[in-house]
């Protein structure tokens, strides 16, 4: 394989909530995405999901029983949402790198027009 | 869990070739390390290994039959060394983030004084 430049990959698109696949390692996918605004609450039944905030602002709202905890991230922060935990990203001009199992759909168990089974593979470009 | 700040984690140590565990996601470990100089050739029989070069210079020497290919990385680049492929990092003041299976030893199948089975866990600090 060739190297993949994360900055170049981010420069190659403008769409938000539209993950790009930058690497596969073991049975995991590494994706990047631009996030802006509020997503939907959803969970991934079979996969933890790591968020690494590269720039911008990101709050992960995490459901816990009847309450919602807000995880406020700063650029450079990493946070792992455990599998099956319902969560909602709320972002402002965020660029994130994500790690999750390679069969994971971005909207998890929720239905949404932003559901994207077929991410764009930017490897080898 | 709490968020982990990658910049703060890097600021917390000076040792080279001494991985710090920053996150576990599914059955993978996410580690950071400072690399300087040449490591040893080794392979991980059961794990791909992703390198994400955050700063500095890193060349991955990859064995292929009787030859060695050099993968010269720039800051912001990602490269995945497939499982069982012998490789040697050669670095200059590099800060890297790595993804590999959670039972992976940094020197793989090689014996070296820098072998480190017990990385330092910096989560929750």
PDB file of N, CA, C and O in Angstrom, chain B residues 47-77:
ATOM      1  N   UNK B  47      -0.643  -9.496  13.783  1.00  0.00           N
ATOM      2  CA  UNK B  47      -1.274  -8.169  13.800  1.00  0.00           C
ATOM      3  C   UNK B  47      -0.710  -7.257  12.727  1.00  0.00           C
ATOM      4  O   UNK B  47       0.508  -7.126  12.587  1.00  0.00           O
ATOM      5  N   UNK B  48      -1.621  -6.624  11.976  1.00  0.00           N
ATOM      6  CA  UNK B  48      -1.222  -5.453  11.218  1.00  0.00           C
ATOM      7  C   UNK B  48      -0.800  -4.365  12.218  1.00  0.00           C
ATOM      8  O   UNK B  48      -1.174  -4.405  13.398  1.00  0.00           O
ATOM      9  N   UNK B  49      -0.070  -3.389  11.727  1.00  0.00           N
ATOM     10  CA  UNK B  49       0.344  -2.286  12.601  1.00  0.00           C
ATOM     11  C   UNK B  49       0.216  -0.983  11.813  1.00  0.00           C
ATOM     12  O   UNK B  49       0.868  -0.804  10.783  1.00  0.00           O
ATOM     13  N   UNK B  50      -0.636  -0.125  12.311  1.00  0.00           N
ATOM     14  CA  UNK B  50      -0.810   1.184  11.663  1.00  0.00           C
ATOM     15  C   UNK B  50       0.088   2.209  12.334  1.00  0.00           C
ATOM     16  O   UNK B  50       0.154   2.292  13.562  1.00  0.00           O
ATOM     17  N   UNK B  51       0.777   2.984  11.507  1.00  0.00           N
ATOM     18  CA  UNK B  51       1.574   4.118  11.976  1.00  0.00           C
ATOM     19  C   UNK B  51       0.926   5.402  11.451  1.00  0.00           C
ATOM     20  O   UNK B  51       0.671   5.529  10.254  1.00  0.00           O
ATOM     21  N   UNK B  52       0.692   6.345  12.343  1.00  0.00           N
ATOM     22  CA  UNK B  52       0.193   7.675  11.980  1.00  0.00           C
ATOM     23  C   UNK B  52       1.233   8.652  12.504  1.00  0.00           C
ATOM     24  O   UNK B  52       1.401   8.807  13.715  1.00  0.00           O
ATOM     25  N   UNK B  53       1.963   9.268  11.574  1.00  0.00           N
ATOM     26  CA  UNK B  53       3.067  10.155  11.960  1.00  0.00           C
ATOM     27  C   UNK B  53       2.507  11.532  12.284  1.00  0.00           C
ATOM     28  O   UNK B  53       2.001  12.227  11.394  1.00  0.00           O
ATOM     29  N   UNK B  54       2.602  11.921  13.555  1.00  0.00           N
ATOM     30  CA  UNK B  54       2.032  13.209  13.981  1.00  0.00           C
ATOM     31  C   UNK B  54       3.030  14.335  13.803  1.00  0.00           C
ATOM     32  O   UNK B  54       2.650  15.460  13.465  1.00  0.00           O
ATOM     33  N   UNK B  55       4.316  14.060  14.053  1.00  0.00           N
ATOM     34  CA  UNK B  55       5.339  15.085  13.842  1.00  0.00           C
ATOM     35  C   UNK B  55       6.680  14.397  13.697  1.00  0.00           C
ATOM     36  O   UNK B  55       6.843  13.225  14.067  1.00  0.00           O
ATOM     37  N   UNK B  56       7.656  15.142  13.154  1.00  0.00           N
ATOM     38  CA  UNK B  56       8.980  14.590  12.964  1.00  0.00           C
ATOM     39  C   UNK B  56       9.084  13.806  11.662  1.00  0.00           C
ATOM     40  O   UNK B  56       8.255  13.967  10.763  1.00  0.00           O
ATOM     41  N   UNK B  57      10.114  12.972  11.592  1.00  0.00           N
ATOM     42  CA  UNK B  57      10.382  12.216  10.366  1.00  0.00           C
ATOM     43  C   UNK B  57      10.397  10.724  10.669  1.00  0.00           C
ATOM     44  O   UNK B  57      10.916  10.300  11.690  1.00  0.00           O
ATOM     45  N   UNK B  58       9.838   9.952   9.758  1.00  0.00           N
ATOM     46  CA  UNK B  58       9.792   8.502   9.940  1.00  0.00           C
ATOM     47  C   UNK B  58       9.897   7.816   8.584  1.00  0.00           C
ATOM     48  O   UNK B  58       9.158   8.153   7.653  1.00  0.00           O
ATOM     49  N   UNK B  59      10.835   6.892   8.489  1.00  0.00           N
ATOM     50  CA  UNK B  59      10.915   6.003   7.340  1.00  0.00           C
ATOM     51  C   UNK B  59      10.683   4.585   7.832  1.00  0.00           C
ATOM     52  O   UNK B  59      11.281   4.159   8.826  1.00  0.00           O
ATOM     53  N   UNK B  60       9.791   3.881   7.172  1.00  0.00           N
ATOM     54  CA  UNK B  60       9.569   2.473   7.489  1.00  0.00           C
ATOM     55  C   UNK B  60      10.290   1.644   6.448  1.00  0.00           C
ATOM     56  O   UNK B  60       9.946   1.690   5.260  1.00  0.00           O
ATOM     57  N   UNK B  61      11.305   0.908   6.878  1.00  0.00           N
ATOM     58  CA  UNK B  61      12.006  -0.008   5.988  1.00  0.00           C
ATOM     59  C   UNK B  61      11.247  -1.330   6.002  1.00  0.00           C
ATOM     60  O   UNK B  61      11.042  -1.939   7.067  1.00  0.00           O
ATOM     61  N   UNK B  62      10.820  -1.761   4.824  1.00  0.00           N
ATOM     62  CA  UNK B  62       9.950  -2.933   4.690  1.00  0.00           C
ATOM     63  C   UNK B  62      10.714  -4.009   3.929  1.00  0.00           C
ATOM     64  O   UNK B  62      11.148  -3.783   2.789  1.00  0.00           O
ATOM     65  N   UNK B  63      10.892  -5.177   4.544  1.00  0.00           N
ATOM     66  CA  UNK B  63      11.551  -6.285   3.854  1.00  0.00           C
ATOM     67  C   UNK B  63      10.613  -6.905   2.832  1.00  0.00           C
ATOM     68  O   UNK B  63       9.445  -7.190   3.145  1.00  0.00           O
ATOM     69  N   UNK B  64      11.143  -7.155   1.649  1.00  0.00           N
ATOM     70  CA  UNK B  64      10.359  -7.812   0.613  1.00  0.00           C
ATOM     71  C   UNK B  64      11.313  -8.743  -0.118  1.00  0.00           C
ATOM     72  O   UNK B  64      12.094  -8.308  -0.965  1.00  0.00           O
ATOM     73  N   UNK B  65      11.279 -10.030   0.244  1.00  0.00           N
ATOM     74  CA  UNK B  65      12.245 -10.955  -0.323  1.00  0.00           C
ATOM     75  C   UNK B  65      13.648 -10.544   0.107  1.00  0.00           C
ATOM     76  O   UNK B  65      13.911 -10.378   1.301  1.00  0.00           O
ATOM     77  N   UNK B  66      14.517 -10.376  -0.859  1.00  0.00           N
ATOM     78  CA  UNK B  66      15.895 -10.009  -0.539  1.00  0.00           C
ATOM     79  C   UNK B  66      16.116  -8.508  -0.515  1.00  0.00           C
ATOM     80  O   UNK B  66      17.236  -8.048  -0.274  1.00  0.00           O
ATOM     81  N   UNK B  67      15.079  -7.771  -0.770  1.00  0.00           N
ATOM     82  CA  UNK B  67      15.253  -6.323  -0.852  1.00  0.00           C
ATOM     83  C   UNK B  67      14.521  -5.621   0.287  1.00  0.00           C
ATOM     84  O   UNK B  67      13.676  -6.208   0.971  1.00  0.00           O
ATOM     85  N   UNK B  68      14.878  -4.366   0.481  1.00  0.00           N
ATOM     86  CA  UNK B  68      14.227  -3.536   1.493  1.00  0.00           C
ATOM     87  C   UNK B  68      13.661  -2.302   0.800  1.00  0.00           C
ATOM     88  O   UNK B  68      14.388  -1.579   0.119  1.00  0.00           O
ATOM     89  N   UNK B  69      12.382  -2.097   0.973  1.00  0.00           N
ATOM     90  CA  UNK B  69      11.729  -0.909   0.427  1.00  0.00           C
ATOM     91  C   UNK B  69      11.623   0.126   1.544  1.00  0.00           C
ATOM     92  O   UNK B  69      11.317  -0.212   2.683  1.00  0.00           O
ATOM     93  N   UNK B  70      11.896   1.370   1.203  1.00  0.00           N
ATOM     94  CA  UNK B  70      11.771   2.438   2.201  1.00  0.00           C
ATOM     95  C   UNK B  70      10.493   3.227   1.963  1.00  0.00           C
ATOM     96  O   UNK B  70      10.295   3.791   0.884  1.00  0.00           O
ATOM     97  N   UNK B  71       9.651   3.269   2.962  1.00  0.00           N
ATOM     98  CA  UNK B  71       8.446   4.088   2.914  1.00  0.00           C
ATOM     99  C   UNK B  71       8.737   5.357   3.701  1.00  0.00           C
ATOM    100  O   UNK B  71       8.847   5.327   4.935  1.00  0.00           O
ATOM    101  N   UNK B  72       8.913   6.444   2.991  1.00  0.00           N
ATOM    102  CA  UNK B  72       9.249   7.719   3.632  1.00  0.00           C
ATOM    103  C   UNK B  72       7.950   8.446   3.954  1.00  0.00           C
ATOM    104  O   UNK B  72       7.165   8.762   3.053  1.00  0.00           O
ATOM    105  N   UNK B  73       7.735   8.693   5.234  1.00  0.00           N
ATOM    106  CA  UNK B  73       6.472   9.307   5.664  1.00  0.00           C
ATOM    107  C   UNK B  73       6.668  10.785   5.969  1.00  0.00           C
ATOM    108  O   UNK B  73       7.717  11.192   6.473  1.00  0.00           O
ATOM    109  N   UNK B  74       5.633  11.536   5.688  1.00  0.00           N
ATOM    110  CA  UNK B  74       5.582  12.940   6.082  1.00  0.00           C
ATOM    111  C   UNK B  74       4.607  13.073   7.257  1.00  0.00           C
ATOM    112  O   UNK B  74       3.718  12.238   7.444  1.00  0.00           O
ATOM    113  N   UNK B  75       4.761  14.151   8.017  1.00  0.00           N
ATOM    114  CA  UNK B  75       3.817  14.380   9.119  1.00  0.00           C
ATOM    115  C   UNK B  75       2.400  14.391   8.568  1.00  0.00           C
ATOM    116  O   UNK B  75       2.120  14.997   7.526  1.00  0.00           O
ATOM    117  N   UNK B  76       1.504  13.695   9.235  1.00  0.00           N
ATOM    118  CA  UNK B  76       0.122  13.588   8.777  1.00  0.00           C
ATOM    119  C   UNK B  76      -0.146  12.346   7.957  1.00  0.00           C
ATOM    120  O   UNK B  76      -1.297  12.078   7.609  1.00  0.00           O
ATOM    121  N   UNK B  77       0.906  11.583   7.649  1.00  0.00           N
ATOM    122  CA  UNK B  77       0.738  10.366   6.853  1.00  0.00           C
ATOM    123  C   UNK B  77       0.378   9.163   7.720  1.00  0.00           C
ATOM    124  O   UNK B  77       0.813   9.049   8.874  1.00  0.00           O
TER     125      UNK B  77
END
